[in-house]
mmCIF file of C-alpha atoms in Angstrom:
data_model
loop_
_atom_site.group_PDB
_atom_site.id
_atom_site.type_symbol
_atom_site.label_atom_id
_atom_site.label_comp_id
_atom_site.label_asym_id
_atom_site.label_seq_id
_atom_site.Cartn_x
_atom_site.Cartn_y
_atom_site.Cartn_z
ATOM 1 C CA MET A 29 0.000 0.000 0.000
ATOM 2 C CA PRO A 30 1.317 3.511 -0.739
ATOM 3 C CA HIS A 31 2.296 5.867 2.080
ATOM 4 C CA ASP A 32 2.390 9.658 2.018
ATOM 5 C CA ASN A 33 6.147 9.469 1.482
ATOM 6 C CA GLY A 34 5.578 7.729 -1.856
ATOM 7 C CA HIS A 35 6.724 4.261 -0.793
ATOM 8 C CA PHE A 36 4.772 1.017 -0.892
ATOM 9 C CA ASP A 37 4.698 -1.478 1.945
ATOM 10 C CA VAL A 38 6.747 -4.558 1.137
ATOM 11 C CA ASP A 39 4.665 -7.682 1.719
ATOM 12 C CA GLN A 40 7.215 -10.334 2.618
ATOM 13 C CA ASP A 41 4.784 -13.124 1.706
ATOM 14 C CA VAL A 42 4.528 -11.722 -1.798
ATOM 15 C CA LEU A 43 8.289 -11.370 -2.125
ATOM 16 C CA SER A 44 8.973 -14.864 -0.831
ATOM 17 C CA SER A 45 6.593 -16.434 -3.354
ATOM 18 C CA GLY A 46 7.409 -14.199 -6.316
ATOM 19 C CA THR A 47 9.644 -15.400 -9.122
ATOM 20 C CA LYS A 48 12.189 -13.560 -11.196
ATOM 21 C CA HIS A 49 11.957 -13.474 -14.968
ATOM 22 C CA SER A 50 14.809 -13.506 -17.415
ATOM 23 C CA GLN A 51 12.882 -12.956 -20.627
ATOM 24 C CA SER A 52 14.209 -10.365 -23.030
ATOM 25 C CA ASN A 53 10.745 -9.578 -24.403
ATOM 26 C CA VAL A 54 8.748 -7.575 -21.867
ATOM 27 C CA LEU A 55 5.472 -8.177 -23.706
ATOM 28 C CA GLN A 56 5.758 -11.943 -23.300
ATOM 29 C CA LEU A 57 4.848 -13.328 -19.915
ATOM 30 C CA GLY A 58 6.115 -16.895 -19.793
ATOM 31 C CA PRO A 59 5.487 -19.396 -16.966
ATOM 32 C CA ARG A 60 5.333 -18.071 -13.425
ATOM 33 C CA LYS A 61 3.929 -18.842 -10.008
ATOM 34 C CA ARG A 62 0.955 -16.988 -8.604
ATOM 35 C CA PRO A 63 2.087 -14.811 -5.663
ATOM 36 C CA TYR A 64 0.236 -14.946 -2.379
ATOM 37 C CA VAL A 65 -2.158 -12.050 -1.846
ATOM 38 C CA ALA A 66 -4.023 -11.437 1.404
ATOM 39 C CA ASN A 67 -7.814 -11.350 1.495
ATOM 40 C CA ASN A 68 -7.645 -7.563 1.863
ATOM 41 C CA VAL A 69 -6.692 -7.121 -1.790
ATOM 42 C CA ASP A 70 -4.299 -4.302 -2.620
ATOM 43 C CA PRO A 71 -5.719 -1.737 -5.119
ATOM 44 C CA LEU A 72 -2.769 -2.525 -7.375
ATOM 45 C CA VAL A 73 -4.313 -5.943 -7.995
ATOM 46 C CA HIS A 74 -7.483 -4.340 -9.365
ATOM 47 C CA HIS A 75 -5.448 -1.948 -11.517
ATOM 48 C CA GLY A 76 -3.415 -4.896 -12.785
ATOM 49 C CA CYS A 77 -6.528 -6.844 -13.756
ATOM 50 C CA HIS A 78 -7.774 -3.821 -15.699
ATOM 51 C CA PHE A 79 -4.377 -3.474 -17.404
ATOM 52 C CA SER A 80 -4.324 -7.135 -18.466
ATOM 53 C CA CYS A 81 -7.901 -6.971 -19.783
ATOM 54 C CA VAL A 82 -7.655 -3.664 -21.633
ATOM 55 C CA ILE A 83 -3.987 -3.050 -22.514
ATOM 56 C CA HIS A 84 -1.952 -6.263 -22.582
ATOM 57 C CA ALA A 85 -2.907 -9.695 -21.265
ATOM 58 C CA PHE A 86 0.585 -11.202 -21.394
ATOM 59 C CA CYS A 87 3.053 -8.744 -19.974
ATOM 60 C CA ASN A 88 6.098 -9.276 -17.769
ATOM 61 C CA VAL A 89 5.308 -6.307 -15.526
ATOM 62 C CA GLN A 90 8.505 -6.598 -13.517
ATOM 63 C CA ALA A 91 10.640 -6.296 -16.648
ATOM 64 C CA LEU A 92 8.306 -3.605 -17.994
ATOM 65 C CA LEU A 93 8.787 -1.415 -14.922
ATOM 66 C CA THR A 94 12.538 -1.999 -14.761
ATOM 67 C CA ASN A 95 13.050 -1.221 -18.442
ATOM 68 C CA ALA A 96 10.662 1.731 -18.404
ATOM 69 C CA ILE A 97 12.596 3.503 -15.655
ATOM 70 C CA LEU A 98 15.663 3.382 -17.912
ATOM 71 C CA LEU A 99 13.685 4.297 -21.034
ATOM 72 C CA MET A 100 12.189 7.376 -19.375
ATOM 73 C CA SER A 101 15.669 8.825 -18.928
ATOM 74 C CA GLU A 102 16.607 8.041 -22.510
ATOM 75 C CA VAL A 103 13.402 9.555 -23.902
ATOM 76 C CA GLU A 104 13.896 12.679 -21.803
ATOM 77 C CA GLU A 105 17.500 13.098 -23.017
ATOM 78 C CA ARG A 106 17.308 11.951 -26.641
ATOM 79 C CA GLY A 107 13.646 11.761 -27.603
ATOM 80 C CA LEU A 108 11.220 8.956 -28.419
ATOM 81 C CA GLU A 109 12.593 8.524 -31.947
ATOM 82 C CA THR A 110 15.814 6.981 -30.568
ATOM 83 C CA LEU A 111 13.956 3.908 -29.267
ATOM 84 C CA THR A 112 13.743 0.687 -31.239
ATOM 85 C CA GLN A 113 10.371 -0.626 -32.381
ATOM 86 C CA ASP A 114 10.208 -3.122 -29.505
ATOM 87 C CA GLU A 115 11.223 -0.444 -27.002
ATOM 88 C CA ARG A 116 8.473 1.828 -28.296
ATOM 89 C CA LYS A 117 5.910 -0.933 -27.782
ATOM 90 C CA GLU A 118 7.153 -1.454 -24.229
ATOM 91 C CA TYR A 119 7.208 2.272 -23.507
ATOM 92 C CA SER A 120 3.690 2.667 -24.898
ATOM 93 C CA ALA A 121 2.418 -0.158 -22.657
ATOM 94 C CA PHE A 122 4.121 1.486 -19.678
ATOM 95 C CA GLN A 123 2.485 4.847 -20.444
ATOM 96 C CA GLU A 124 -0.913 3.135 -20.513
ATOM 97 C CA LEU A 125 -0.155 1.549 -17.131
ATOM 98 C CA LEU A 126 0.689 4.991 -15.728
ATOM 99 C CA LYS A 127 -2.751 6.214 -16.829
ATOM 100 C CA ILE A 128 -4.420 3.348 -14.979
ATOM 101 C CA VAL A 129 -2.478 3.441 -11.683
ATOM 102 C CA PRO A 130 -2.619 6.830 -9.906
ATOM 103 C CA LYS A 131 0.806 8.320 -9.082
ATOM 104 C CA LEU A 132 2.597 5.143 -10.134
ATOM 105 C CA GLU A 133 5.482 7.064 -11.708
ATOM 106 C CA ASP A 134 6.119 8.974 -8.476
ATOM 107 C CA HIS A 135 6.078 5.773 -6.457
ATOM 108 C CA LEU A 136 8.462 4.011 -8.842
ATOM 109 C CA MET A 137 10.974 6.840 -8.836
ATOM 110 C CA SER A 138 11.050 6.977 -5.032
ATOM 111 C CA SER A 139 10.901 3.228 -4.300
ATOM 112 C CA SER A 140 13.665 0.736 -3.744
ATOM 113 C CA GLU A 141 14.356 -2.064 -6.226
ATOM 114 C CA GLU A 142 12.715 -4.495 -3.797
ATOM 115 C CA ASP A 143 9.573 -2.353 -3.631
ATOM 116 C CA VAL A 144 9.419 -2.131 -7.438
ATOM 117 C CA MET A 145 9.446 -5.949 -7.554
ATOM 118 C CA THR A 146 6.565 -6.042 -5.078
ATOM 119 C CA ILE A 147 4.562 -3.527 -7.089
ATOM 120 C CA ALA A 148 5.125 -5.618 -10.212
ATOM 121 C CA GLU A 149 4.010 -8.837 -8.531
ATOM 122 C CA LEU A 150 0.793 -7.217 -7.290
ATOM 123 C CA VAL A 151 -0.006 -5.828 -10.735
ATOM 124 C CA MET A 152 0.659 -9.253 -12.275
ATOM 125 C CA VAL A 153 -1.758 -11.143 -10.014
ATOM 126 C CA LEU A 154 -4.344 -12.861 -12.183
ATOM 127 C CA GLY A 155 -7.609 -13.486 -10.366
ATOM 128 C CA PRO A 156 -9.381 -16.767 -11.213
ATOM 129 C CA ASP A 157 -12.799 -15.617 -10.005
ATOM 130 C CA ASP A 158 -13.989 -14.399 -13.408
ATOM 131 C CA MET A 159 -12.977 -17.670 -15.034
ATOM 132 C CA LYS A 160 -14.867 -19.704 -12.439
ATOM 133 C CA SER A 161 -18.067 -17.764 -12.991
ATOM 134 C CA MET A 162 -17.665 -17.903 -16.763
ATOM 135 C CA LYS A 163 -17.538 -21.707 -16.848
ATOM 136 C CA ALA A 164 -21.213 -21.922 -15.956
ATOM 137 C CA ALA A 165 -22.335 -18.881 -17.958
ATOM 138 C CA VAL A 166 -20.693 -20.019 -21.190
ATOM 139 C CA ILE A 167 -22.878 -23.136 -21.244
ATOM 140 C CA ASP A 168 -25.957 -20.927 -21.467
ATOM 141 C CA TRP A 169 -24.379 -18.874 -24.255
ATOM 142 C CA ILE A 170 -23.478 -21.823 -26.476
ATOM 143 C CA THR A 171 -26.687 -23.790 -25.911
ATOM 144 C CA PRO A 172 -29.244 -23.215 -28.713
ATOM 145 C CA LYS A 173 -32.415 -21.570 -27.422
ATOM 146 C CA GLY A 174 -34.963 -24.103 -26.239
ATOM 147 C CA GLN A 175 -32.499 -27.001 -26.589
ATOM 148 C CA THR A 176 -29.987 -28.869 -24.449
ATOM 149 C CA LEU A 177 -26.418 -29.915 -25.136
ATOM 150 C CA SER A 178 -25.809 -33.564 -25.889
ATOM 151 C CA PRO A 179 -23.886 -34.996 -24.199
ATOM 152 C CA HIS A 180 -24.503 -32.941 -21.086
ATOM 153 C CA ILE A 181 -21.727 -30.565 -19.912
ATOM 154 C CA PRO A 182 -21.398 -30.139 -16.130
ATOM 155 C CA ARG A 183 -21.361 -26.457 -15.137
ATOM 156 C CA ASN A 184 -18.583 -26.654 -12.579
ATOM 157 C CA VAL A 185 -16.361 -29.322 -14.119
ATOM 158 C CA LYS A 186 -14.145 -28.792 -17.160
ATOM 159 C CA MET A 187 -13.831 -32.497 -18.021
ATOM 160 C CA GLY A 188 -15.458 -33.238 -21.359
ATOM 161 C CA TRP A 189 -15.026 -29.707 -22.758
ATOM 162 C CA GLY A 190 -12.752 -28.583 -25.592
ATOM 163 C CA PHE A 191 -12.255 -30.972 -28.512
ATOM 164 C CA HIS A 192 -13.835 -33.727 -26.398
ATOM 165 C CA HIS A 193 -17.318 -32.312 -26.937
ATOM 166 C CA GLU A 194 -19.254 -31.813 -30.160
ATOM 167 C CA CYS A 195 -20.333 -28.236 -29.402
ATOM 168 C CA THR A 196 -17.174 -26.759 -27.839
ATOM 169 C CA GLY A 197 -15.018 -28.650 -30.324
ATOM 170 C CA ALA A 198 -16.842 -27.073 -33.267
ATOM 171 C CA LEU A 199 -16.295 -23.608 -31.759
ATOM 172 C CA LEU A 200 -12.593 -24.227 -31.124
ATOM 173 C CA CYS A 201 -11.943 -25.855 -34.489
ATOM 174 C CA PRO A 202 -9.336 -23.770 -36.378
ATOM 175 C CA ALA A 203 -10.672 -21.727 -39.282
ATOM 176 C CA GLY A 204 -9.885 -23.554 -42.492
ATOM 177 C CA TYR A 205 -10.406 -26.999 -40.974
ATOM 178 C CA GLU A 206 -13.644 -28.953 -41.242
ATOM 179 C CA TRP A 207 -14.953 -30.114 -37.872
ATOM 180 C CA GLU A 208 -17.312 -32.453 -39.686
ATOM 181 C CA ASP A 209 -14.288 -34.286 -41.113
ATOM 182 C CA ILE A 210 -14.030 -37.383 -38.898
ATOM 183 C CA GLU A 211 -10.271 -37.647 -39.388
ATOM 184 C CA ILE A 212 -9.680 -33.991 -38.454
ATOM 185 C CA ARG A 213 -11.918 -34.318 -35.409
ATOM 186 C CA ALA A 214 -10.101 -37.436 -34.230
ATOM 187 C CA LYS A 215 -6.677 -35.756 -34.568
ATOM 188 C CA LEU A 216 -7.854 -32.705 -32.625
ATOM 189 C CA HIS A 217 -9.393 -34.920 -29.957
ATOM 190 C CA SER A 218 -6.188 -36.935 -29.534
ATOM 191 C CA SER A 219 -3.913 -33.859 -29.798
ATOM 192 C CA GLN A 220 -2.223 -35.469 -32.786
ATOM 193 C CA LEU A 221 -3.065 -32.232 -34.575
ATOM 194 C CA GLN A 222 -1.490 -29.382 -32.611
ATOM 195 C CA VAL A 223 -3.209 -26.022 -33.108
ATOM 196 C CA ALA A 224 -0.927 -22.970 -33.199
ATOM 197 C CA GLY A 225 -2.093 -19.727 -31.623
ATOM 198 C CA ASP A 226 -2.352 -17.957 -34.976
ATOM 199 C CA GLN A 227 -4.737 -20.645 -36.265
ATOM 200 C CA TRP A 228 -7.771 -18.808 -34.997
ATOM 201 C CA PRO A 229 -10.885 -20.723 -33.865
ATOM 202 C CA LEU A 230 -14.219 -20.452 -35.618
ATOM 203 C CA PHE A 231 -15.922 -18.829 -32.641
ATOM 204 C CA LEU A 232 -14.182 -15.566 -33.574
ATOM 205 C CA TYR A 233 -16.387 -15.323 -36.665
ATOM 206 C CA ALA A 234 -20.026 -14.237 -36.847
ATOM 207 C CA GLY A 235 -22.169 -17.309 -37.325
ATOM 208 C CA TYR A 236 -19.005 -19.370 -36.718
ATOM 209 C CA SER A 237 -18.431 -19.289 -40.470
ATOM 210 C CA TYR A 238 -15.031 -18.659 -42.096
ATOM 211 C CA ASP A 239 -14.682 -17.270 -45.623
ATOM 212 C CA VAL A 240 -11.375 -18.529 -47.016
ATOM 213 C CA GLU A 241 -11.536 -15.979 -49.859
ATOM 214 C CA ASP A 242 -12.138 -13.072 -47.461
ATOM 215 C CA PRO A 243 -10.602 -13.881 -44.034
ATOM 216 C CA TRP A 244 -11.637 -10.457 -42.637
ATOM 217 C CA ASN A 245 -15.296 -11.159 -43.368
ATOM 218 C CA SER A 246 -17.121 -11.354 -39.984
ATOM 219 C CA LEU A 247 -13.814 -11.745 -38.081
ATOM 220 C CA LEU A 248 -14.112 -10.784 -34.375
ATOM 221 C CA ARG A 249 -17.840 -10.197 -34.779
ATOM 222 C CA SER A 250 -19.093 -13.291 -32.999
ATOM 223 C CA THR A 251 -21.924 -12.852 -30.495
ATOM 224 C CA LEU A 252 -20.002 -15.174 -28.156
ATOM 225 C CA LEU A 253 -17.192 -12.606 -28.085
ATOM 226 C CA VAL A 254 -19.663 -9.856 -27.169
ATOM 227 C CA TYR A 255 -20.855 -11.871 -24.157
ATOM 228 C CA LYS A 256 -17.291 -12.790 -23.237
ATOM 229 C CA HIS A 257 -15.895 -9.272 -23.538
ATOM 230 C CA ILE A 258 -18.379 -7.847 -21.050
ATOM 231 C CA PHE A 259 -16.686 -9.740 -18.230
ATOM 232 C CA THR A 260 -13.114 -10.447 -19.304
ATOM 233 C CA SER A 261 -10.846 -9.944 -22.290
ATOM 234 C CA PRO A 262 -11.297 -11.950 -25.517
ATOM 235 C CA SER A 263 -7.866 -13.504 -24.939
ATOM 236 C CA SER A 264 -9.284 -15.855 -22.285
ATOM 237 C CA ALA A 265 -12.216 -17.027 -24.424
ATOM 238 C CA CYS A 266 -10.404 -20.116 -25.689
ATOM 239 C CA SER A 267 -9.576 -21.252 -22.165
ATOM 240 C CA VAL A 268 -13.231 -21.061 -21.128
ATOM 241 C CA LEU A 269 -14.229 -23.441 -23.913
ATOM 242 C CA THR A 270 -11.403 -25.929 -23.345
ATOM 243 C CA SER A 271 -10.966 -28.482 -20.588
ATOM 244 C CA ALA A 272 -8.280 -26.316 -18.942
ATOM 245 C CA GLN A 273 -9.058 -25.608 -15.291
ATOM 246 C CA VAL A 274 -7.638 -22.065 -15.355
ATOM 247 C CA PHE A 275 -6.646 -19.432 -17.896
ATOM 248 C CA SER A 276 -2.902 -19.752 -18.439
ATOM 249 C CA CYS A 277 -0.381 -18.404 -20.917
ATOM 250 C CA THR A 278 1.304 -21.842 -20.842
ATOM 251 C CA ASP A 279 -1.861 -23.603 -22.052
ATOM 252 C CA LEU A 280 -0.666 -26.023 -24.732
ATOM 253 C CA VAL A 281 -4.166 -26.660 -26.071
ATOM 254 C CA THR A 282 -4.965 -23.125 -27.191
ATOM 255 C CA ASP A 283 -1.478 -21.525 -27.257
ATOM 256 C CA SER A 284 -3.118 -18.529 -25.583
ATOM 257 C CA GLU A 285 -0.180 -16.140 -25.689
ATOM 258 C CA GLN A 286 0.468 -16.496 -29.420
ATOM 259 C CA PHE A 287 -3.290 -16.360 -30.017
ATOM 260 C CA TYR A 288 -3.502 -13.032 -28.196
ATOM 261 C CA ASN A 289 -0.356 -11.540 -29.747
ATOM 262 C CA SER A 290 -1.287 -12.524 -33.297
ATOM 263 C CA ILE A 291 -4.651 -10.762 -33.001
ATOM 264 C CA MET A 292 -3.094 -7.665 -31.437
ATOM 265 C CA GLU A 293 -0.489 -7.469 -34.210
ATOM 266 C CA LEU A 294 -3.224 -7.627 -36.840
ATOM 267 C CA LEU A 295 -5.308 -4.921 -35.171
ATOM 268 C CA LYS A 296 -2.270 -2.626 -34.874
ATOM 269 C CA ASP A 297 -1.060 -3.218 -38.434
ATOM 270 C CA PRO A 298 -1.284 0.164 -40.237
ATOM 271 C CA ASP A 299 -1.955 -1.639 -43.524
ATOM 272 C CA GLU A 300 -5.185 -3.014 -42.049
ATOM 273 C CA ILE A 301 -6.493 0.322 -40.737
ATOM 274 C CA ASP A 302 -9.581 0.342 -42.996
ATOM 275 C CA GLU A 303 -10.731 -3.088 -41.830
ATOM 276 C CA VAL A 304 -9.944 -2.259 -38.199
ATOM 277 C CA GLU A 305 -12.011 0.935 -38.345
ATOM 278 C CA LEU A 306 -14.954 -1.016 -39.735
ATOM 279 C CA LEU A 307 -14.509 -3.528 -36.934
ATOM 280 C CA MET A 308 -14.391 -0.767 -34.303
ATOM 281 C CA GLY A 309 -17.579 0.676 -35.730
ATOM 282 C CA TRP A 310 -19.257 -2.704 -35.324
ATOM 283 C CA TRP A 311 -18.109 -3.037 -31.686
ATOM 284 C CA ASN A 312 -19.166 0.509 -30.827
ATOM 285 C CA GLN A 313 -22.796 -0.485 -31.273
ATOM 286 C CA TYR A 314 -22.339 -2.629 -28.147
ATOM 287 C CA PHE A 315 -19.844 -0.413 -26.318
ATOM 288 C CA PRO A 316 -20.398 3.159 -27.620
ATOM 289 C CA LEU A 317 -17.593 5.571 -26.786
ATOM 290 C CA TYR A 318 -19.807 8.611 -27.199
ATOM 291 C CA THR A 319 -23.273 9.725 -28.195
ATOM 292 C CA GLU A 320 -23.955 12.113 -31.031
ATOM 293 C CA ASN A 321 -27.246 13.261 -29.538
ATOM 294 C CA LYS A 322 -26.522 16.025 -27.042
ATOM 295 C CA CYS A 323 -29.077 16.131 -24.237
ATOM 296 C CA LEU A 324 -30.386 19.599 -23.435
ATOM 297 C CA PRO A 325 -30.820 20.471 -19.743
ATOM 298 C CA SER A 326 -34.351 20.242 -18.362
ATOM 299 C CA LYS A 327 -36.313 23.484 -18.219
ATOM 300 C CA ASN A 328 -35.937 25.376 -14.934
ATOM 301 C CA SER A 329 -33.297 22.927 -13.690
ATOM 302 C CA ALA A 330 -30.154 24.035 -11.864
ATOM 303 C CA LEU A 331 -28.083 23.004 -14.880
ATOM 304 C CA ALA A 332 -30.280 25.075 -17.207
ATOM 305 C CA ARG A 333 -29.885 28.109 -14.931
ATOM 306 C CA ILE A 334 -26.095 27.693 -14.843
ATOM 307 C CA CYS A 335 -26.004 27.502 -18.645
ATOM 308 C CA GLN A 336 -28.086 30.675 -18.933
ATOM 309 C CA LYS A 337 -25.780 32.616 -16.610
ATOM 310 C CA GLN A 338 -22.743 31.304 -18.457
ATOM 311 C CA ALA A 339 -24.206 32.446 -21.786
ATOM 312 C CA LYS A 340 -24.844 35.936 -20.344
ATOM 313 C CA ARG A 341 -21.273 36.212 -19.074
ATOM 314 C CA LYS A 342 -19.888 35.220 -22.466
ATOM 315 C CA ALA A 343 -22.163 37.744 -24.206
ATOM 316 C CA SER A 344 -21.080 40.529 -21.840
ATOM 317 C CA ALA A 345 -17.415 39.683 -22.355
ATOM 318 C CA THR A 346 -17.843 39.789 -26.121
ATOM 319 C CA ILE A 347 -19.515 43.227 -25.960
ATOM 320 C CA THR A 348 -16.710 44.570 -23.729
ATOM 321 C CA GLU A 349 -14.026 43.359 -26.145
ATOM 322 C CA ASN A 350 -15.720 45.025 -29.100
ATOM 323 C CA GLU A 351 -16.062 48.398 -27.396
#
């Protein structure tokens, strides 16, 4: 927790269970242990969950913070243009984190190296609660209205999900493959056919239909994604449908990290800006960023009176300037 002097308390339980990372790529998480967090959850945990959902799901926060402290000095002295492409991506992610966590920059600059590690571990905590609740909800979403799934899928058990079930297997089937092909289905079921993260599943497409001649057609417009995005990030959608017990970047079934990164790279590709803008327009019907219809204040309301007085002041100022 932050004090008035700008320092964070160092939770020894967190430090003793935390692990160090040696990855060169900050925006790749890699395997790690979940640090212990007391029941009285630190606000940094909530900020970290928001960061992973909205900005970057697979981020080595400890390396990000360490590198960013050095990059800030370089940017201040030489400018942003001196950074490499990877460094710019890291620096951009760090700037987004600063927007999410109040006064984080001040705390980092006045904290010890040990405290910075603690801050990073708290931000990196991934809460399983959303995933647990989603396991039951997703059954309702994928069950056709007025029908039942056959065979039955238990709500609180992940056994029998993924490629082991007709319904979830069809949703997870990579675009370009035919789930109805018995041989393909058998290889997916037995893991003889390994699915790479950039072989995107059919549930990303509206109507779960893939157009090989136009791969952008209906991509990321699935109603299942709309339901999923309300609660978590789309990057964990695969894990909900599989037999995995928790969402993990080391999941070998869905290759979650490459899945996430490949989609992010596509959406940030400047050559795809036209398609991305169309996609954003589609999503804004569910999550509008603004409204074009400006609401006028109610007659005789306090707001209306304030607006009237403000208009008079502006009119008087304009007259004075013209005299």
